[in-house]
Structure formats: C-alpha cells, structure tokens
Amino acid sequence: MSDASGERQSPAPFLRLVRGNPTPEEAAALVAVLTARARAVQAARDAEAAAPAPRSAWRAPSHPAGGHPPRGAGAWRRSFHPG
C-alpha cells in the first residue's frame, strides 16, 4: 500500500495482543494454531461446496411416486382411472 506521497505503508496488523507479555515462541505458537484452524475451516467449506447435492427420493427410479404404471393393452386408460 502507498499513501498520497508515494511512501509504502505497512498493512494493519492481522493480530494484536492486548494483554500479557508473550515470548516470541508463544506468539508464534498462537499464530500457528490460528492459521491451522483457519485453513481447516476453509478446507471444510471447499469440500462442502464440491460435494454434490443430495438426490431427492422423488427423483430416485427405485421409488416412483404412486407405484409402477400398469402394462399391457389399454394401460394408458388404467393409468388414469385406477378403478
């Protein structure tokens, strides 16, 4: 980033510790844990987006609505008038 004078500015900090006095190792461990968690959440979202939508039982050929249609001569009449 640069301001109106063309000088480069550092971006705003991603993480700011407001209490305590952590050692550099503790701060690095915190950043590593937060990064790993963020990547895991993103991977789960990507996997969910890539998964196919569940198929409706109404569209499954093994579960036709209303049973199997009648067969044989005049079947089209019996399909509309079951009695």
Backbone as numpy.savetxt, mean C-alpha at the origin, in Angstrom:
# Nx Ny Nz CAx CAy CAz Cx Cy Cz
20.19 24.44 -1.99 19.35 25.62 -1.99 20.23 26.86 -1.99
19.72 27.92 -2.55 20.47 29.17 -2.52 19.50 30.32 -2.28
20.00 31.38 -1.67 19.14 32.53 -1.40 19.29 33.53 -2.55
18.76 34.76 -2.37 18.77 35.77 -3.42 20.18 36.19 -3.79
21.13 36.12 -2.87 22.50 36.53 -3.17 23.30 35.42 -3.85
22.71 34.25 -4.01 23.39 33.15 -4.67 24.18 32.26 -3.73
24.20 32.58 -2.45 24.93 31.75 -1.49 24.13 30.50 -1.18
24.84 29.39 -1.00 24.17 28.12 -0.67 23.79 28.09 0.80
22.56 27.70 1.04 22.08 27.55 2.41 21.94 26.06 2.70
22.19 25.70 3.94 21.99 24.31 4.31 20.49 24.08 4.52
20.00 22.90 4.14 18.59 22.61 4.34 18.24 22.53 5.82
16.97 22.67 6.12 16.52 22.56 7.51 16.84 21.16 8.04
17.19 21.04 9.30 17.53 19.71 9.84 16.33 18.78 9.81
16.59 17.53 9.47 15.55 16.52 9.44 15.15 16.09 10.84
16.09 16.11 11.75 15.87 15.65 13.11 16.57 16.62 14.05
15.87 16.98 15.11 16.45 17.89 16.09 16.21 17.32 17.48
17.26 17.13 18.23 17.16 16.63 19.60 16.95 17.82 20.52
15.88 17.79 21.31 15.54 18.94 22.14 15.90 18.74 23.61
16.18 17.51 24.03 16.55 17.26 25.42 17.71 16.30 25.48
18.43 16.39 26.54 19.52 15.45 26.77 20.80 15.88 26.06
21.79 15.08 26.24 23.09 15.34 25.64 23.62 14.02 25.09
23.08 13.56 23.94 23.50 12.25 23.43 24.91 12.30 22.86
25.56 11.17 22.95 26.88 11.05 22.33 26.67 10.90 20.82
27.70 11.11 20.04 27.55 10.91 18.59 27.09 9.49 18.24
27.53 8.50 19.01 27.10 7.11 18.76 25.61 6.94 19.03
25.11 7.54 20.11 23.68 7.45 20.42 22.84 8.16 19.36
23.29 9.31 18.91 22.57 10.03 17.86 22.56 9.22 16.56
23.70 8.59 16.24 23.77 7.76 15.04 22.86 6.55 15.15
22.79 5.95 16.33 21.90 4.80 16.53 20.44 5.22 16.35
20.08 6.39 16.87 18.71 6.88 16.71 18.38 7.11 15.24
19.28 7.72 14.52 19.06 7.95 13.09 18.95 6.63 12.34
19.77 5.64 12.69 19.71 4.34 12.03 18.37 3.65 12.27
17.87 3.71 13.49 16.58 3.08 13.81 15.45 3.79 13.07
15.45 5.11 13.07 14.39 5.84 12.38 14.44 5.61 10.87
15.63 5.53 10.31 15.77 5.26 8.88 15.27 3.86 8.53
15.64 2.88 9.35 15.19 1.51 9.10 13.67 1.41 9.19
13.09 2.09 10.15 11.63 2.06 10.30 10.95 2.73 9.11
11.47 3.85 8.65 10.88 4.55 7.51 10.97 3.69 6.25
12.10 3.00 6.07 12.25 2.13 4.90 11.30 0.94 4.97
11.10 0.39 6.15 10.18 -0.74 6.30 8.75 -0.32 5.99
8.36 0.85 6.46 7.01 1.35 6.18 6.84 1.57 4.69
7.84 2.16 4.03 7.76 2.41 2.59 7.71 1.09 1.82
8.48 0.10 2.24 8.46 -1.20 1.57 7.10 -1.86 1.71
6.47 -1.73 2.88 5.14 -2.30 3.08 4.12 -1.60 2.20
4.23 -0.29 2.07 3.30 0.45 1.20 3.50 0.05 -0.26
4.75 -0.11 -0.68 5.03 -0.52 -2.06 4.48 -1.92 -2.33
4.65 -2.82 -1.37 4.15 -4.18 -1.54 2.63 -4.20 -1.59
2.00 -3.37 -0.79 0.54 -3.30 -0.78 0.02 -2.74 -2.09
0.72 -1.75 -2.63 0.30 -1.15 -3.89 0.50 -2.12 -5.05
1.50 -2.99 -4.97 1.79 -3.92 -6.05 0.90 -5.16 -6.01
0.30 -5.44 -4.86 -0.54 -6.63 -4.73 -1.83 -6.45 -5.52
-2.29 -7.49 -6.19 -3.55 -7.37 -6.93 -4.73 -7.24 -5.98
-5.75 -6.57 -6.44 -6.95 -6.41 -5.63 -7.62 -7.77 -5.44
-8.24 -8.02 -4.29 -8.90 -9.30 -4.09 -10.05 -9.47 -5.09
-10.23 -10.68 -5.56 -11.27 -10.96 -6.54 -12.61 -11.18 -5.84
-13.61 -10.54 -6.34 -14.94 -10.66 -5.77 -15.50 -12.06 -6.00
-16.21 -12.59 -5.03 -16.83 -13.91 -5.17 -17.90 -13.89 -6.26
-18.46 -12.75 -6.54 -19.48 -12.64 -7.59 -18.87 -12.92 -8.96
-17.58 -12.66 -9.12 -16.93 -12.87 -10.40 -16.29 -14.24 -10.52
-16.23 -15.00 -9.45 -15.59 -16.31 -9.48 -16.45 -17.28 -10.29
-15.86 -17.98 -11.25 -16.65 -18.91 -12.07 -17.20 -20.09 -11.27
-16.60 -20.40 -10.13 -17.09 -21.53 -9.34 -18.29 -21.15 -8.47
-18.66 -19.88 -8.41 -19.81 -19.44 -7.61 -20.74 -18.57 -8.44
-21.41 -19.15 -9.44 -22.30 -18.31 -10.24 -23.53 -17.90 -9.43
-23.96 -16.71 -9.61 -25.15 -16.22 -8.91 -26.38 -16.97 -9.44
-27.12 -17.57 -8.55 -28.36 -18.23 -8.94 -28.18 -19.66 -9.44
-27.03 -20.24 -9.32 -26.82 -21.61 -9.75 -26.48 -21.70 -11.23
-26.38 -22.92 -11.71 -26.03 -23.13 -13.11 -27.26 -22.94 -14.00
-27.06 -22.39 -15.17 -28.20 -22.21 -16.07 -28.68 -23.56 -16.60
-29.95 -23.68 -16.94 -30.47 -24.94 -17.49 -29.85 -25.23 -18.86
-29.86 -26.51 -19.23 -29.28 -26.92 -20.51 -30.33 -27.65 -21.33
-30.06 -27.71 -22.60 -30.92 -28.47 -23.49 -31.85 -27.59 -24.31
-32.76 -28.26 -25.05 -33.70 -27.55 -25.91 -34.63 -26.69 -25.07
-34.82 -25.45 -25.44 -35.70 -24.54 -24.71 -35.11 -24.04 -23.40
-33.83 -24.19 -23.23 -33.20 -23.79 -21.97 -33.34 -22.30 -21.73
-33.35 -21.53 -22.77 -33.47 -20.09 -22.58 -34.80 -19.73 -21.94
-35.90 -20.49 -22.24 -37.18 -20.22 -21.61 -37.14 -20.57 -20.12
-36.56 -21.71 -19.80 -36.49 -22.13 -18.40 -35.55 -21.25 -17.59
-34.59 -20.60 -18.24 -33.67 -19.75 -17.50 -34.38 -18.51 -16.98
-35.43 -18.07 -17.69 -36.17 -16.91 -17.24 -37.35 -17.30 -16.35
-38.01 -18.38 -16.66 -39.17 -18.86 -15.88 -38.81 -20.16 -15.21
-38.30 -20.10 -13.98 -37.84 -21.32 -13.34 -38.95 -22.30 -13.00
-40.18 -21.86 -12.94 -41.27 -22.75 -12.54 -41.74 -23.55 -13.62
